[in-house]
Short mmCIF file of C-alpha atoms and ligand atoms in Angstrom, two decimals:
data_model
loop_
_atom_site.label_atom_id
_atom_site.label_comp_id
_atom_site.label_asym_id
_atom_site.label_seq_id
_atom_site.Cartn_x
_atom_site.Cartn_y
_atom_site.Cartn_z
CA MET A 1 132.92 95.56 84.22
CA GLY A 2 132.03 94.52 87.80
CA ILE A 3 128.96 92.43 88.45
CA ALA A 4 126.97 95.21 90.12
CA GLU A 5 127.67 97.68 87.32
CA LEU A 6 126.18 95.65 84.50
CA PRO A 7 123.20 97.49 83.05
CA LEU A 8 120.47 95.01 82.18
CA ALA A 9 117.42 95.49 79.99
CA ASP A 10 115.27 93.08 78.01
CA THR A 11 114.30 93.37 74.33
CA LEU A 12 111.62 95.94 75.26
CA ALA A 13 114.09 97.96 77.35
CA ARG A 14 112.56 96.80 80.62
CA PRO A 15 114.98 96.57 83.54
CA LEU A 16 114.95 93.76 86.08
CA ARG A 17 113.90 95.27 89.41
CA ASP A 18 111.62 92.84 91.24
CA LEU A 19 111.89 89.19 92.04
CA ARG A 20 108.96 87.12 93.27
CA ILE A 21 110.16 84.06 95.08
CA SER A 22 107.81 81.14 95.54
CA VAL A 23 109.05 79.32 98.65
CA THR A 24 106.62 76.41 98.45
CA ASP A 25 104.07 75.05 96.00
CA ARG A 26 101.74 73.95 98.84
CA CYS A 27 98.74 75.80 100.21
CA GLN A 28 96.09 74.95 102.81
CA PHE A 29 93.43 76.74 100.76
CA ARG A 30 91.90 75.44 97.58
CA CYS A 31 90.73 78.75 96.13
CA THR A 32 88.55 77.85 93.20
CA TYR A 33 90.26 80.40 90.94
CA CYS A 34 93.81 79.40 91.90
CA MET A 35 94.28 75.83 93.19
CA PRO A 36 90.91 74.16 92.60
CA ARG A 37 90.43 70.89 94.47
CA GLU A 38 89.64 69.01 91.26
CA VAL A 39 93.23 69.64 90.16
CA PHE A 40 95.08 69.99 93.47
CA GLY A 41 93.37 67.06 95.21
CA ARG A 42 94.71 64.25 97.40
CA ASP A 43 96.63 62.70 94.54
CA PHE A 44 98.35 65.86 93.38
CA ALA A 45 102.12 65.43 93.45
CA PHE A 46 103.53 68.43 95.29
CA LEU A 47 107.28 68.93 95.22
CA PRO A 48 109.32 66.72 97.54
CA ARG A 49 111.35 68.75 100.04
CA GLU A 50 114.71 68.10 98.44
CA GLN A 51 113.52 69.73 95.24
CA LEU A 52 112.79 73.04 96.96
CA LEU A 53 115.56 75.59 96.92
CA THR A 54 117.14 75.82 100.37
CA PHE A 55 117.37 79.13 102.24
CA GLU A 56 121.09 79.24 101.41
CA GLU A 57 120.40 78.68 97.70
CA LEU A 58 117.67 81.33 97.71
CA THR A 59 119.93 83.83 99.43
CA ARG A 60 122.76 83.17 97.02
CA LEU A 61 120.43 83.67 94.06
CA ALA A 62 118.99 86.84 95.66
CA ARG A 63 122.54 88.22 95.89
CA ILE A 64 123.12 87.49 92.19
CA PHE A 65 119.76 89.02 91.24
CA ALA A 66 120.58 92.09 93.32
CA GLY A 67 123.77 92.39 91.26
CA LEU A 68 121.61 92.46 88.15
CA GLY A 69 119.42 95.29 89.44
CA VAL A 70 116.76 93.65 91.61
CA ARG A 71 115.79 95.89 94.53
CA LYS A 72 112.55 94.32 95.73
CA LEU A 73 111.81 90.78 96.78
CA ARG A 74 108.34 89.36 97.34
CA LEU A 75 107.90 85.99 99.03
CA THR A 76 104.93 84.04 97.81
CA GLY A 77 103.77 80.47 97.22
CA GLY A 78 101.60 78.40 97.32
CA GLU A 79 101.25 79.72 100.83
CA PRO A 80 104.67 81.05 101.89
CA LEU A 81 104.00 80.78 105.63
CA LEU A 82 103.77 77.00 105.25
CA ARG A 83 107.53 77.04 104.73
CA ARG A 84 109.01 76.46 108.17
CA ASP A 85 111.16 79.22 109.70
CA LEU A 86 110.36 81.72 106.97
CA ASP A 87 111.52 84.50 109.29
CA LYS A 88 115.05 83.01 109.09
CA LEU A 89 114.94 83.34 105.31
CA VAL A 90 113.72 86.93 105.64
CA ALA A 91 116.64 87.70 107.95
CA MET A 92 119.10 86.17 105.46
CA LEU A 93 117.59 88.10 102.53
CA ALA A 94 117.53 91.33 104.52
CA ARG A 95 121.32 91.16 104.70
CA VAL A 96 121.73 90.99 100.90
CA GLY A 97 123.30 94.23 99.67
CA GLY A 98 121.12 96.24 97.29
CA ILE A 99 117.80 94.75 98.43
CA GLN A 100 115.68 97.66 99.66
CA ASP A 101 112.36 96.00 100.23
CA ILE A 102 111.12 92.55 101.26
CA ALA A 103 107.39 91.85 101.05
CA LEU A 104 105.17 88.83 101.59
CA THR A 105 101.88 87.77 99.99
CA THR A 106 99.87 85.43 102.21
CA ASN A 107 96.40 84.07 102.76
CA GLY A 108 96.80 85.14 106.39
CA ALA A 109 95.98 81.74 107.94
CA LEU A 110 99.29 81.54 109.84
CA LEU A 111 100.19 85.21 109.90
CA ALA A 112 98.92 86.28 113.32
CA GLY A 113 101.41 84.05 115.13
CA LYS A 114 104.33 84.94 112.87
CA ALA A 115 103.94 88.66 112.07
CA GLN A 116 106.13 89.86 114.94
CA ALA A 117 109.04 87.53 114.10
CA LEU A 118 108.80 88.35 110.39
CA ALA A 119 108.85 92.09 111.04
CA ALA A 120 111.78 91.70 113.44
CA ALA A 121 113.64 89.71 110.77
CA GLY A 122 113.32 92.56 108.28
CA LEU A 123 110.03 92.04 106.45
CA ARG A 124 108.84 95.46 105.34
CA ARG A 125 105.38 94.89 103.90
CA VAL A 126 102.64 92.31 103.77
CA THR A 127 99.78 91.69 101.36
CA VAL A 128 96.92 89.57 102.66
CA SER A 129 94.40 87.96 100.31
CA LEU A 130 90.72 88.26 101.26
CA ASP A 131 87.93 87.92 98.72
CA SER A 132 84.83 88.70 100.79
CA LEU A 133 83.65 89.66 104.28
CA ASP A 134 80.81 87.19 103.98
CA ASP A 135 81.80 83.83 105.48
CA ALA A 136 79.61 81.84 103.11
CA VAL A 137 81.13 83.50 100.04
CA PHE A 138 84.70 83.40 101.40
CA MET A 139 84.51 79.75 102.45
CA ALA A 140 83.02 78.75 99.11
CA LEU A 141 85.96 80.50 97.45
CA ASN A 142 88.77 79.20 99.68
CA ASP A 143 87.17 75.72 99.78
CA ALA A 144 88.93 75.03 103.08
CA GLY A 145 86.29 76.20 105.56
CA PHE A 146 88.49 79.13 106.58
CA PRO A 147 86.54 82.00 108.21
CA VAL A 148 86.85 85.72 107.46
CA ALA A 149 87.44 86.64 111.13
CA ARG A 150 90.79 84.83 111.20
CA VAL A 151 92.03 86.80 108.19
CA LEU A 152 90.90 90.08 109.78
CA GLU A 153 92.79 89.08 112.95
CA ALA A 154 95.87 88.41 110.83
CA ILE A 155 95.64 91.85 109.23
CA ALA A 156 95.36 93.45 112.68
CA ALA A 157 98.30 91.41 113.96
CA ALA A 158 100.44 92.46 110.99
CA ALA A 159 99.58 96.10 111.64
CA SER A 160 100.50 95.82 115.34
CA ALA A 161 103.78 94.20 114.35
CA GLY A 162 104.62 97.37 112.39
CA LEU A 163 103.71 96.05 108.93
CA ALA A 164 100.99 98.67 108.34
CA PRO A 165 99.62 99.71 105.96
CA VAL A 166 98.64 96.18 104.98
CA LYS A 167 97.59 95.62 101.39
CA VAL A 168 94.50 93.47 101.00
CA ASN A 169 94.04 91.63 97.70
CA MET A 170 90.53 90.80 96.56
CA VAL A 171 90.13 88.78 93.36
CA VAL A 172 86.75 89.64 91.84
CA ARG A 173 84.85 87.05 89.86
CA ARG A 174 81.51 87.96 88.35
CA GLY A 175 78.60 86.06 89.79
CA VAL A 176 80.76 84.78 92.66
CA ASN A 177 81.86 87.69 94.87
CA GLU A 178 81.10 90.91 93.04
CA GLN A 179 78.45 91.66 95.69
CA SER A 180 81.34 91.82 98.20
CA ILE A 181 83.01 94.80 96.49
CA LEU A 182 81.12 97.55 98.34
CA PRO A 183 81.16 95.89 101.78
CA MET A 184 84.92 95.32 101.43
CA ALA A 185 85.44 98.94 100.38
CA ALA A 186 83.30 100.15 103.31
CA HIS A 187 85.23 97.99 105.76
CA PHE A 188 88.71 99.09 104.71
CA ARG A 189 87.89 102.76 104.07
CA GLY A 190 89.53 104.80 106.79
CA SER A 191 91.40 101.74 108.18
CA GLY A 192 94.78 102.87 106.86
CA HIS A 193 95.03 99.61 104.90
CA VAL A 194 94.91 99.52 101.11
CA LEU A 195 92.32 97.34 99.45
CA ARG A 196 93.23 96.21 95.93
CA PHE A 197 90.82 94.63 93.50
CA ILE A 198 92.32 92.09 91.11
CA GLU A 199 90.70 91.17 87.83
CA TYR A 200 90.14 87.46 87.67
CA MET A 201 92.84 85.99 85.44
CA ASP A 202 93.07 82.82 83.45
CA VAL A 203 95.87 80.93 85.16
CA GLY A 204 95.44 77.75 83.22
CA THR A 205 94.25 75.43 85.98
CA THR A 206 90.63 76.50 86.03
CA ASN A 207 89.14 74.89 82.99
CA GLY A 208 86.39 77.38 82.54
CA TRP A 209 87.92 80.88 82.65
CA ARG A 210 85.73 83.16 80.62
CA LEU A 211 86.07 86.81 79.84
CA ASP A 212 82.54 87.45 81.01
CA GLU A 213 83.56 86.37 84.52
CA VAL A 214 86.02 89.24 84.70
CA VAL A 215 84.68 92.37 86.36
CA PRO A 216 86.71 95.10 84.64
CA ALA A 217 88.59 97.51 86.89
CA ALA A 218 86.71 100.45 85.34
CA GLU A 219 83.44 98.94 86.53
CA ILE A 220 84.78 98.45 90.05
CA ILE A 221 86.00 102.04 90.19
CA ALA A 222 82.64 103.32 88.91
CA LEU A 223 80.77 101.25 91.49
CA ILE A 224 82.85 102.43 94.45
CA GLY A 225 83.17 105.98 93.12
CA GLY A 226 79.37 106.17 92.88
CA GLN A 227 79.21 105.61 96.62
CA TRP A 228 82.34 107.44 97.77
CA PRO A 229 83.86 109.77 95.14
CA LEU A 230 87.35 108.82 94.01
CA GLU A 231 90.21 110.52 92.20
CA PRO A 232 93.20 108.91 90.51
CA ALA A 233 96.48 109.03 92.42
CA GLU A 234 99.99 109.00 90.96
CA PRO A 235 101.78 105.63 90.85
CA ALA A 236 103.89 105.16 93.98
CA TYR A 237 106.82 104.11 91.75
CA PRO A 238 107.41 103.44 88.02
CA GLY A 239 106.00 100.12 86.88
CA GLU A 240 103.56 99.83 89.79
CA VAL A 241 101.14 96.99 89.08
CA ALA A 242 98.10 98.55 90.76
CA ARG A 243 96.41 101.74 89.59
CA ARG A 244 95.76 103.84 92.64
CA TYR A 245 92.67 105.88 93.51
CA ARG A 246 92.09 108.11 96.51
CA TYR A 247 88.79 108.74 98.30
CA ARG A 248 88.09 112.46 97.90
CA ASP A 249 86.88 112.68 101.49
CA GLY A 250 90.23 111.49 102.87
CA GLY A 251 89.11 107.89 103.50
CA GLY A 252 92.39 106.53 102.18
CA GLU A 253 93.11 104.77 98.91
CA ILE A 254 92.28 101.69 96.90
CA GLY A 255 93.99 100.03 93.96
CA VAL A 256 92.93 98.02 90.94
CA ILE A 257 95.04 95.43 89.17
CA ALA A 258 93.64 95.40 85.67
CA SER A 259 95.78 92.64 84.19
CA VAL A 260 93.02 91.56 81.82
CA SER A 261 91.32 94.81 80.75
CA GLN A 262 94.45 97.01 80.79
CA PRO A 263 97.50 94.77 80.67
CA PHE A 264 100.69 96.39 81.89
CA CYS A 265 103.34 94.29 80.17
CA ARG A 266 105.21 97.39 78.98
CA GLY A 267 106.14 98.37 82.48
CA CYS A 268 106.80 94.88 83.81
CA THR A 269 110.11 94.65 85.65
CA ARG A 270 109.37 91.38 87.44
CA ALA A 271 110.91 87.95 87.31
CA ARG A 272 109.59 84.94 89.18
CA LEU A 273 111.43 82.10 90.77
CA SER A 274 109.43 78.92 91.33
CA ALA A 275 109.87 76.84 94.47
CA ASP A 276 111.99 74.32 92.56
CA GLY A 277 114.28 76.98 91.17
CA LYS A 278 112.92 77.73 87.72
CA LEU A 279 113.11 81.29 86.51
CA PHE A 280 110.00 82.60 84.74
CA THR A 281 110.12 85.94 82.99
CA CYS A 282 106.31 86.19 82.83
CA LEU A 283 103.49 84.85 85.00
CA PHE A 284 102.11 83.23 81.87
CA ALA A 285 105.32 81.77 80.50
CA GLY A 286 104.73 78.11 79.78
CA THR A 287 108.24 77.02 80.67
CA GLY A 288 110.83 78.28 83.08
CA HIS A 289 114.61 78.27 82.98
CA ASP A 290 116.22 75.89 85.41
CA LEU A 291 118.58 77.56 87.87
CA ARG A 292 118.65 74.79 90.48
CA GLY A 293 120.54 72.39 88.16
CA PRO A 294 123.48 74.75 87.59
CA LEU A 295 123.33 75.90 91.22
CA ARG A 296 123.65 72.35 92.53
CA ALA A 297 126.19 71.39 89.87
CA GLY A 298 128.63 73.84 91.41
CA SER A 299 128.32 76.81 89.03
CA SER A 300 130.16 79.92 90.11
CA ASP A 301 128.36 83.19 90.90
CA GLN A 302 129.72 84.61 87.66
CA THR A 303 128.26 81.72 85.61
CA LEU A 304 124.86 82.08 87.30
CA HIS A 305 125.01 85.84 86.81
CA GLU A 306 125.67 85.36 83.10
CA LEU A 307 122.94 82.75 82.78
CA ILE A 308 120.27 84.95 84.38
CA SER A 309 121.51 87.96 82.48
CA SER A 310 121.22 86.13 79.14
CA ILE A 311 117.69 84.95 80.01
CA TRP A 312 116.57 88.48 80.88
CA THR A 313 118.18 90.20 77.91
CA ARG A 314 116.40 87.78 75.55
CA ARG A 315 113.04 88.39 77.27
CA ALA A 316 110.27 89.53 74.91
CA ASP A 317 107.18 88.49 76.92
CA ARG A 318 104.02 90.51 76.69
CA TYR A 319 101.62 87.72 77.17
CA SER A 320 98.74 89.66 78.75
CA GLU A 321 98.74 92.26 75.98
CA LEU A 322 98.67 89.64 73.25
CA ARG A 323 96.09 87.56 75.06
CA THR A 324 93.81 90.56 75.52
CA ARG A 325 94.07 91.27 71.80
CA GLN A 326 93.38 87.66 70.90
CA THR A 327 90.50 87.40 73.36
CA ALA A 328 89.01 90.50 71.80
CA ARG A 329 89.13 88.62 68.48
CA ALA A 330 87.38 85.71 70.21
CA GLN A 331 90.38 83.44 69.79
CA PRO A 332 91.48 82.95 73.37
CA VAL A 333 94.85 81.34 73.89
CA ARG A 334 95.36 79.33 77.04
CA PRO A 335 98.36 79.86 79.26
CA LYS A 336 100.03 76.88 80.84
CA VAL A 337 100.97 78.48 84.13
CA GLU A 338 100.24 77.01 87.53
CA MET A 339 99.88 79.87 89.99
CA SER A 340 100.80 77.57 92.86
CA ARG A 341 104.18 76.93 91.30
CA ILE A 342 105.07 80.52 90.69
CA GLY A 343 102.95 82.54 93.09
CA GLY A 344 100.81 85.54 92.35
N1 LIG B 401 98.83 81.95 99.17
C1 LIG B 401 99.17 83.34 99.09
C2 LIG B 401 97.93 84.20 99.03
O1 LIG B 401 96.83 83.67 99.13
O2 LIG B 401 98.06 85.41 98.95
C3 LIG B 401 100.15 83.70 98.00
C4 LIG B 401 99.99 83.08 96.64
S1 LIG B 401 98.56 83.61 95.76
C5 LIG B 401 98.77 82.71 94.23
C6 LIG B 401 98.95 85.29 95.34
C7 LIG B 401 97.81 86.16 94.87
O3 LIG B 401 97.37 85.73 93.60
C8 LIG B 401 96.61 86.14 95.80
O4 LIG B 401 96.25 87.45 96.16
C9 LIG B 401 95.54 85.51 94.94
O5 LIG B 401 94.28 85.98 95.27
C10 LIG B 401 95.97 85.90 93.54
N2 LIG B 401 95.39 85.03 92.52
C11 LIG B 401 95.41 83.69 92.49
N3 LIG B 401 94.73 83.22 91.41
C12 LIG B 401 94.28 84.29 90.72
C13 LIG B 401 93.52 84.47 89.53
N4 LIG B 401 93.05 83.44 88.83
N5 LIG B 401 93.25 85.73 89.13
C14 LIG B 401 93.72 86.79 89.84
N6 LIG B 401 94.45 86.68 90.96
C15 LIG B 401 94.73 85.45 91.41
#
């Protein structure tokens, strides 16, 4: 059987369709819920350059993943735009047969100057993270003194470069930025962009994640729907992470990513590649599978194909579902993931 014909499904019959590629573990922000300064401070040992997968290695792996069924790539980090010449990587990935969609998740800090080149290289979509429209709240969260206006400029620049509609990710943490939900909804209503609210997740680096800091998606929908009536919309594609809602008055749509209150492991078709070439089959997997070693040791495409295939077919992860059950029984388990290594 030829490489591209191999049907691939894990132990829960989930196909491999999406690959999130972390191109760097570095970020200029120190978002308190993601890369808090106490952990990612001056002394933190980020990966030396030679340990990062090169563009050629990433493209080769993307070709092998495409042969296993991957159709969508998402570039993430750390902050992916810190990786120099990212548009060159996009152009290389855009030429990989079978890849239908290349997206980027970014904090927006460097996007305004790069949006045009990225779009020209073949980037199809961009997601920009923004947790509040209030500078004091946003700066307290990003812990890097970065102002809201620059992120809004980045969103506008991405739209003018042809990357509209832009998705805007807002992580909601109770007592920190829940008061920003309605202003954010008001701002993006009617803009053509899609605001998505993400339940605050335990990513293992914030010592004090607590369930009571999670604002459940249902509460967010009720709050916004009380102001501007909403109706559920069909998923844009099977396995879509966000649940979509439409403003009844035609003001566009919003999404909620309810990974804590309504985990979606059953429909998860995503694998993640860390910046140093480890394959993770779940955001919360404690350990990854090294692909860089075999890649640099001269493995053939067929060997790498078989390696990835055997990792995916053994996959049984449903971490979020199990964690939600355990948390409900007041026995929280702690994941060992570092978001900065794998990307969101
Ligand atoms: N630096 C880029 C950015 O800011 O978008 C890409 C990497 S970031 C890890 C990807 C996404 O994960 C962002 O939208 C971020 O807000 C989200 N994220 C990070 N930590 C999170 C957490 N504890 N709970 C929920 N979402 C989180």
